[in-house]
GROMACS .gro file of C-alpha atoms in nm:
model
  310
    1UNK     CA    1   8.000 -30.894  -3.289
    2UNK     CA    2   7.973 -30.826  -3.674
    3UNK     CA    3   7.968 -31.180  -3.860
    4UNK     CA    4   7.992 -31.323  -4.203
    5UNK     CA    5   7.821 -31.639  -4.256
    6UNK     CA    6   7.886 -31.820  -4.650
    7UNK     CA    7   7.689 -32.062  -4.749
    8UNK     CA    8   7.426 -31.907  -4.505
    9UNK     CA    9   7.081 -31.993  -4.711
   10UNK     CA   10   7.204 -32.368  -4.671
   11UNK     CA   11   7.041 -32.596  -4.415
   12UNK     CA   12   7.321 -32.562  -4.180
   13UNK     CA   13   7.408 -32.186  -4.256
   14UNK     CA   14   7.046 -32.019  -4.194
   15UNK     CA   15   7.015 -32.230  -3.841
   16UNK     CA   16   7.403 -32.085  -3.767
   17UNK     CA   17   7.229 -31.715  -3.873
   18UNK     CA   18   6.944 -31.764  -3.644
   19UNK     CA   19   7.144 -31.866  -3.360
   20UNK     CA   20   7.353 -31.576  -3.440
   21UNK     CA   21   7.075 -31.286  -3.454
   22UNK     CA   22   6.955 -31.454  -3.083
   23UNK     CA   23   7.259 -31.412  -2.943
   24UNK     CA   24   7.272 -31.030  -3.080
   25UNK     CA   25   7.505 -31.015  -3.328
   26UNK     CA   26   7.510 -30.855  -3.666
   27UNK     CA   27   7.474 -31.096  -3.988
   28UNK     CA   28   7.558 -31.090  -4.309
   29UNK     CA   29   7.475 -31.413  -4.511
   30UNK     CA   30   7.642 -31.476  -4.806
   31UNK     CA   31   7.485 -31.735  -5.118
   32UNK     CA   32   7.503 -31.743  -5.437
   33UNK     CA   33   7.171 -31.992  -5.412
   34UNK     CA   34   7.283 -32.259  -5.654
   35UNK     CA   35   7.208 -32.502  -5.372
   36UNK     CA   36   7.091 -32.281  -5.093
   37UNK     CA   37   6.732 -32.188  -5.066
   38UNK     CA   38   6.613 -31.793  -4.987
   39UNK     CA   39   6.288 -31.925  -4.819
   40UNK     CA   40   6.548 -32.078  -4.548
   41UNK     CA   41   6.594 -31.701  -4.440
   42UNK     CA   42   6.255 -31.530  -4.536
   43UNK     CA   43   6.132 -31.564  -4.175
   44UNK     CA   44   6.415 -31.302  -4.126
   45UNK     CA   45   6.343 -31.023  -4.365
   46UNK     CA   46   6.286 -30.731  -4.174
   47UNK     CA   47   6.553 -30.794  -3.919
   48UNK     CA   48   6.786 -30.470  -3.904
   49UNK     CA   49   7.073 -30.682  -3.787
   50UNK     CA   50   7.045 -30.921  -4.097
   51UNK     CA   51   7.120 -30.864  -4.455
   52UNK     CA   52   7.154 -31.147  -4.745
   53UNK     CA   53   7.387 -31.106  -5.009
   54UNK     CA   54   7.359 -31.289  -5.349
   55UNK     CA   55   7.741 -31.334  -5.411
   56UNK     CA   56   7.924 -31.642  -5.521
   57UNK     CA   57   8.205 -31.721  -5.265
   58UNK     CA   58   8.439 -31.789  -5.569
   59UNK     CA   59   8.421 -31.430  -5.681
   60UNK     CA   60   8.611 -31.172  -5.430
   61UNK     CA   61   8.418 -31.024  -5.171
   62UNK     CA   62   8.475 -30.652  -5.114
   63UNK     CA   63   8.108 -30.492  -5.068
   64UNK     CA   64   8.151 -30.457  -4.691
   65UNK     CA   65   8.424 -30.465  -4.417
   66UNK     CA   66   8.471 -30.483  -4.038
   67UNK     CA   67   8.401 -30.834  -3.900
   68UNK     CA   68   8.468 -30.984  -3.593
   69UNK     CA   69   8.443 -31.336  -3.733
   70UNK     CA   70   8.391 -31.550  -4.071
   71UNK     CA   71   8.207 -31.862  -4.091
   72UNK     CA   72   8.301 -32.042  -4.423
   73UNK     CA   73   8.025 -32.340  -4.503
   74UNK     CA   74   7.976 -32.222  -4.840
   75UNK     CA   75   7.977 -32.581  -5.076
   76UNK     CA   76   7.733 -32.808  -5.207
   77UNK     CA   77   7.729 -33.069  -4.908
   78UNK     CA   78   7.470 -33.345  -5.045
   79UNK     CA   79   7.591 -33.624  -5.277
   80UNK     CA   80   7.305 -33.527  -5.560
   81UNK     CA   81   7.446 -33.172  -5.563
   82UNK     CA   82   7.820 -33.251  -5.542
   83UNK     CA   83   7.798 -33.485  -5.829
   84UNK     CA   84   7.599 -33.224  -6.011
   85UNK     CA   85   7.851 -32.973  -5.986
   86UNK     CA   86   8.168 -33.135  -5.925
   87UNK     CA   87   8.356 -32.824  -6.022
   88UNK     CA   88   8.181 -32.593  -5.866
   89UNK     CA   89   8.227 -32.783  -5.542
   90UNK     CA   90   8.625 -32.786  -5.598
   91UNK     CA   91   8.629 -32.427  -5.627
   92UNK     CA   92   8.404 -32.354  -5.326
   93UNK     CA   93   8.670 -32.523  -5.088
   94UNK     CA   94   8.946 -32.395  -5.256
   95UNK     CA   95   8.930 -32.052  -5.442
   96UNK     CA   96   8.615 -32.006  -5.210
   97UNK     CA   97   8.777 -32.056  -4.931
   98UNK     CA   98   9.062 -31.863  -4.986
   99UNK     CA   99   8.838 -31.545  -5.025
  100UNK     CA  100   8.676 -31.605  -4.698
  101UNK     CA  101   9.030 -31.635  -4.527
  102UNK     CA  102   9.119 -31.274  -4.682
  103UNK     CA  103   8.828 -31.177  -4.565
  104UNK     CA  104   8.918 -31.258  -4.195
  105UNK     CA  105   9.277 -31.174  -4.297
  106UNK     CA  106   9.179 -30.838  -4.361
  107UNK     CA  107   8.957 -30.783  -4.052
  108UNK     CA  108   9.171 -30.981  -3.830
  109UNK     CA  109   8.857 -31.190  -3.770
  110UNK     CA  110   8.805 -31.547  -3.628
  111UNK     CA  111   8.777 -31.739  -3.921
  112UNK     CA  112   8.541 -32.101  -3.884
  113UNK     CA  113   8.579 -32.346  -4.128
  114UNK     CA  114   8.293 -32.613  -4.144
  115UNK     CA  115   8.454 -32.934  -4.244
  116UNK     CA  116   8.328 -33.278  -4.274
  117UNK     CA  117   8.360 -33.624  -4.171
  118UNK     CA  118   8.400 -33.730  -4.533
  119UNK     CA  119   8.767 -33.636  -4.463
  120UNK     CA  120   8.802 -33.950  -4.319
  121UNK     CA  121   8.685 -34.119  -4.619
  122UNK     CA  122   8.609 -34.484  -4.598
  123UNK     CA  123   8.789 -34.457  -4.241
  124UNK     CA  124   8.997 -34.782  -4.111
  125UNK     CA  125   9.015 -34.668  -3.764
  126UNK     CA  126   8.685 -34.640  -3.534
  127UNK     CA  127   8.581 -34.473  -3.386
  128UNK     CA  128   8.725 -34.158  -3.579
  129UNK     CA  129   8.954 -33.919  -3.414
  130UNK     CA  130   9.106 -33.578  -3.523
  131UNK     CA  131   9.473 -33.732  -3.527
  132UNK     CA  132   9.317 -34.020  -3.806
  133UNK     CA  133   9.431 -33.904  -4.166
  134UNK     CA  134   9.170 -34.109  -4.354
  135UNK     CA  135   9.112 -34.300  -4.625
  136UNK     CA  136   9.007 -34.156  -4.935
  137UNK     CA  137   8.997 -34.229  -5.287
  138UNK     CA  138   9.114 -33.880  -5.461
  139UNK     CA  139   8.971 -33.939  -5.776
  140UNK     CA  140   8.665 -34.184  -5.685
  141UNK     CA  141   8.305 -33.987  -5.760
  142UNK     CA  142   8.289 -33.906  -5.415
  143UNK     CA  143   8.649 -33.672  -5.393
  144UNK     CA  144   8.512 -33.368  -5.554
  145UNK     CA  145   8.364 -33.297  -5.220
  146UNK     CA  146   8.631 -33.489  -4.996
  147UNK     CA  147   8.914 -33.335  -5.165
  148UNK     CA  148   8.789 -32.974  -5.137
  149UNK     CA  149   8.676 -33.031  -4.766
  150UNK     CA  150   9.051 -33.166  -4.707
  151UNK     CA  151   9.210 -32.889  -4.926
  152UNK     CA  152   8.975 -32.634  -4.709
  153UNK     CA  153   9.135 -32.753  -4.435
  154UNK     CA  154   9.490 -32.722  -4.506
  155UNK     CA  155   9.425 -32.374  -4.660
  156UNK     CA  156   9.288 -32.274  -4.316
  157UNK     CA  157   9.615 -32.411  -4.147
  158UNK     CA  158   9.822 -32.252  -4.362
  159UNK     CA  159   9.706 -31.923  -4.294
  160UNK     CA  160   9.721 -31.979  -3.941
  161UNK     CA  161  10.066 -32.046  -4.000
  162UNK     CA  162  10.183 -31.787  -4.223
  163UNK     CA  163   9.980 -31.527  -4.078
  164UNK     CA  164   9.914 -31.606  -3.715
  165UNK     CA  165   9.514 -31.577  -3.800
  166UNK     CA  166   9.270 -31.704  -3.536
  167UNK     CA  167   9.141 -31.988  -3.711
  168UNK     CA  168   8.903 -32.295  -3.617
  169UNK     CA  169   8.807 -32.625  -3.797
  170UNK     CA  170   8.494 -32.818  -3.735
  171UNK     CA  171   8.439 -33.190  -3.873
  172UNK     CA  172   8.100 -33.256  -3.866
  173UNK     CA  173   7.918 -33.559  -3.909
  174UNK     CA  174   7.550 -33.614  -4.053
  175UNK     CA  175   7.356 -33.316  -3.951
  176UNK     CA  176   7.020 -33.340  -3.996
  177UNK     CA  177   6.721 -33.120  -3.914
  178UNK     CA  178   6.453 -32.873  -4.029
  179UNK     CA  179   6.530 -32.703  -4.378
  180UNK     CA  180   6.701 -32.997  -4.541
  181UNK     CA  181   6.618 -33.043  -4.884
  182UNK     CA  182   6.374 -33.363  -4.973
  183UNK     CA  183   6.552 -33.427  -5.291
  184UNK     CA  184   6.921 -33.389  -5.148
  185UNK     CA  185   7.024 -33.770  -5.184
  186UNK     CA  186   7.133 -33.783  -4.841
  187UNK     CA  187   6.984 -34.082  -4.646
  188UNK     CA  188   6.819 -33.941  -4.341
  189UNK     CA  189   6.583 -33.672  -4.591
  190UNK     CA  190   6.542 -33.945  -4.834
  191UNK     CA  191   6.405 -34.204  -4.553
  192UNK     CA  192   6.157 -33.960  -4.405
  193UNK     CA  193   6.008 -33.799  -4.700
  194UNK     CA  194   5.912 -34.184  -4.844
  195UNK     CA  195   5.792 -34.288  -4.524
  196UNK     CA  196   5.564 -33.983  -4.540
  197UNK     CA  197   5.450 -34.051  -4.847
  198UNK     CA  198   5.414 -34.417  -4.753
  199UNK     CA  199   5.696 -34.564  -5.020
  200UNK     CA  200   5.914 -34.786  -4.970
  201UNK     CA  201   6.269 -34.679  -4.843
  202UNK     CA  202   6.553 -34.730  -5.035
  203UNK     CA  203   6.843 -34.897  -4.837
  204UNK     CA  204   7.128 -34.899  -5.045
  205UNK     CA  205   7.349 -35.284  -5.020
  206UNK     CA  206   7.301 -35.485  -4.680
  207UNK     CA  207   7.188 -35.163  -4.500
  208UNK     CA  208   7.470 -35.268  -4.229
  209UNK     CA  209   7.703 -34.922  -4.307
  210UNK     CA  210   7.672 -34.714  -4.002
  211UNK     CA  211   7.624 -34.332  -3.931
  212UNK     CA  212   7.628 -34.098  -3.666
  213UNK     CA  213   7.345 -33.878  -3.700
  214UNK     CA  214   7.357 -33.494  -3.495
  215UNK     CA  215   7.045 -33.265  -3.442
  216UNK     CA  216   7.098 -32.948  -3.598
  217UNK     CA  217   7.050 -32.748  -3.295
  218UNK     CA  218   7.366 -32.952  -3.147
  219UNK     CA  219   7.574 -32.904  -3.403
  220UNK     CA  220   7.520 -32.520  -3.410
  221UNK     CA  221   7.602 -32.483  -3.066
  222UNK     CA  222   7.928 -32.672  -3.119
  223UNK     CA  223   8.011 -32.428  -3.386
  224UNK     CA  224   7.934 -32.172  -3.143
  225UNK     CA  225   8.153 -32.293  -2.885
  226UNK     CA  226   8.467 -32.379  -3.098
  227UNK     CA  227   8.411 -32.013  -3.225
  228UNK     CA  228   8.509 -31.875  -2.915
  229UNK     CA  229   8.738 -32.155  -2.821
  230UNK     CA  230   9.140 -32.091  -2.861
  231UNK     CA  231   9.183 -32.462  -3.064
  232UNK     CA  232   9.316 -32.395  -3.403
  233UNK     CA  233   9.328 -32.806  -3.520
  234UNK     CA  234   9.030 -32.996  -3.597
  235UNK     CA  235   8.733 -33.105  -3.371
  236UNK     CA  236   8.457 -33.384  -3.439
  237UNK     CA  237   8.147 -33.256  -3.408
  238UNK     CA  238   7.883 -33.466  -3.390
  239UNK     CA  239   7.712 -33.748  -3.212
  240UNK     CA  240   7.885 -34.070  -3.096
  241UNK     CA  241   7.562 -34.286  -3.113
  242UNK     CA  242   7.679 -34.534  -3.414
  243UNK     CA  243   7.343 -34.661  -3.596
  244UNK     CA  244   7.297 -34.892  -3.907
  245UNK     CA  245   7.057 -34.768  -4.193
  246UNK     CA  246   6.847 -35.076  -4.156
  247UNK     CA  247   6.826 -34.969  -3.811
  248UNK     CA  248   6.760 -34.584  -3.882
  249UNK     CA  249   6.486 -34.711  -4.184
  250UNK     CA  250   6.293 -34.929  -3.894
  251UNK     CA  251   6.309 -34.609  -3.670
  252UNK     CA  252   6.176 -34.368  -3.920
  253UNK     CA  253   5.905 -34.605  -4.035
  254UNK     CA  254   5.821 -34.719  -3.658
  255UNK     CA  255   5.802 -34.297  -3.592
  256UNK     CA  256   5.633 -34.216  -3.901
  257UNK     CA  257   5.370 -34.502  -3.786
  258UNK     CA  258   5.389 -34.656  -4.119
  259UNK     CA  259   5.497 -35.016  -4.268
  260UNK     CA  260   5.611 -34.906  -4.658
  261UNK     CA  261   5.852 -35.166  -4.636
  262UNK     CA  262   6.221 -35.151  -4.766
  263UNK     CA  263   6.371 -35.101  -5.142
  264UNK     CA  264   6.765 -35.298  -5.201
  265UNK     CA  265   6.991 -35.087  -5.428
  266UNK     CA  266   7.357 -35.178  -5.538
  267UNK     CA  267   7.582 -34.947  -5.285
  268UNK     CA  268   7.743 -34.654  -5.439
  269UNK     CA  269   8.100 -34.641  -5.530
  270UNK     CA  270   8.307 -34.553  -5.188
  271UNK     CA  271   8.064 -34.540  -4.992
  272UNK     CA  272   8.181 -34.542  -4.596
  273UNK     CA  273   8.122 -34.876  -4.430
  274UNK     CA  274   8.151 -34.701  -4.084
  275UNK     CA  275   8.128 -34.354  -3.944
  276UNK     CA  276   8.137 -34.255  -3.563
  277UNK     CA  277   8.293 -33.937  -3.424
  278UNK     CA  278   8.544 -33.961  -3.126
  279UNK     CA  279   8.424 -33.660  -2.932
  280UNK     CA  280   8.664 -33.652  -2.676
  281UNK     CA  281   8.857 -33.359  -2.792
  282UNK     CA  282   8.498 -33.172  -2.814
  283UNK     CA  283   8.398 -33.304  -2.453
  284UNK     CA  284   8.784 -33.146  -2.326
  285UNK     CA  285   8.811 -32.835  -2.528
  286UNK     CA  286   8.460 -32.703  -2.587
  287UNK     CA  287   8.269 -32.877  -2.286
  288UNK     CA  288   8.032 -32.967  -2.549
  289UNK     CA  289   7.856 -33.287  -2.669
  290UNK     CA  290   7.535 -33.373  -2.823
  291UNK     CA  291   7.197 -33.300  -2.622
  292UNK     CA  292   6.898 -33.421  -2.880
  293UNK     CA  293   6.853 -33.808  -2.890
  294UNK     CA  294   6.799 -33.939  -3.210
  295UNK     CA  295   6.422 -34.030  -3.130
  296UNK     CA  296   6.335 -33.704  -3.065
  297UNK     CA  297   6.550 -33.536  -3.346
  298UNK     CA  298   6.370 -33.764  -3.586
  299UNK     CA  299   6.041 -33.662  -3.440
  300UNK     CA  300   6.124 -33.303  -3.511
  301UNK     CA  301   6.235 -33.349  -3.856
  302UNK     CA  302   5.947 -33.571  -3.911
  303UNK     CA  303   5.716 -33.284  -3.765
  304UNK     CA  304   5.940 -33.041  -4.053
  305UNK     CA  305   5.878 -33.265  -4.320
  306UNK     CA  306   5.497 -33.347  -4.292
  307UNK     CA  307   5.462 -32.940  -4.275
  308UNK     CA  308   5.710 -32.882  -4.568
  309UNK     CA  309   5.538 -33.138  -4.792
  310UNK     CA  310   5.174 -32.992  -4.756
   0.00000   0.00000   0.00000
């Protein structure tokens, strides 16, 4: 296939490009490098089946056509990035998503929208099934990301309903692994970097809030299976294993063999108290569930950050 990946220089996008190329597809990656990094794709230089185009998805894309699939991943995704770029985040989810949908519509391509567990906000239902509508503060500090992804989902379904476009919606839960930015504001890279530097790990609030972490190779496998499925409505892609932030901090310290302590800070506004996907639908529809354990994934991520930090 010929595949377009917006946000292709980002953390997840770059791993998706690797997988598509490994499966012998031709890949065109779009990225304006505002939060993505060209070095994430440096190893693909000289690959004849790959092109990186510096392009903002909020601008119409007309440079090339003939795609069989379009993966829409372009958006600031970490709290630091989307809080620094609130308007750009909202536009990426709205204007940017529509521009990618138009590419898919004109080429009759399969369209895969990368959404997020943030669609559920601070959930009142646990674990979160795809049928849950969420508990999102539409004017809070996190809303620029939450609502941009919720709008992207609604727009994708509108194209499916009006034009009969083959669409897929993936709600991704806390993906982690190599190529995450050390300073992106998410809890796991923050813990890994602090542990490797011998610094106290920053825990917000009482540390009893939970997350469910999915190693990047498992997330990519879920996206690939979703793309070739016939399921147009949202599918959770994430690990069903729930862990408290405090438990995660102690696990990282143990694996990094450090006793650097804990630094406690106030919990940010609207920070979700619990986050765990119900992946029953992914098991039924995609025959998918995570294969990499949290301990194994953390070891791989630690090794990568250890090399990246020098």
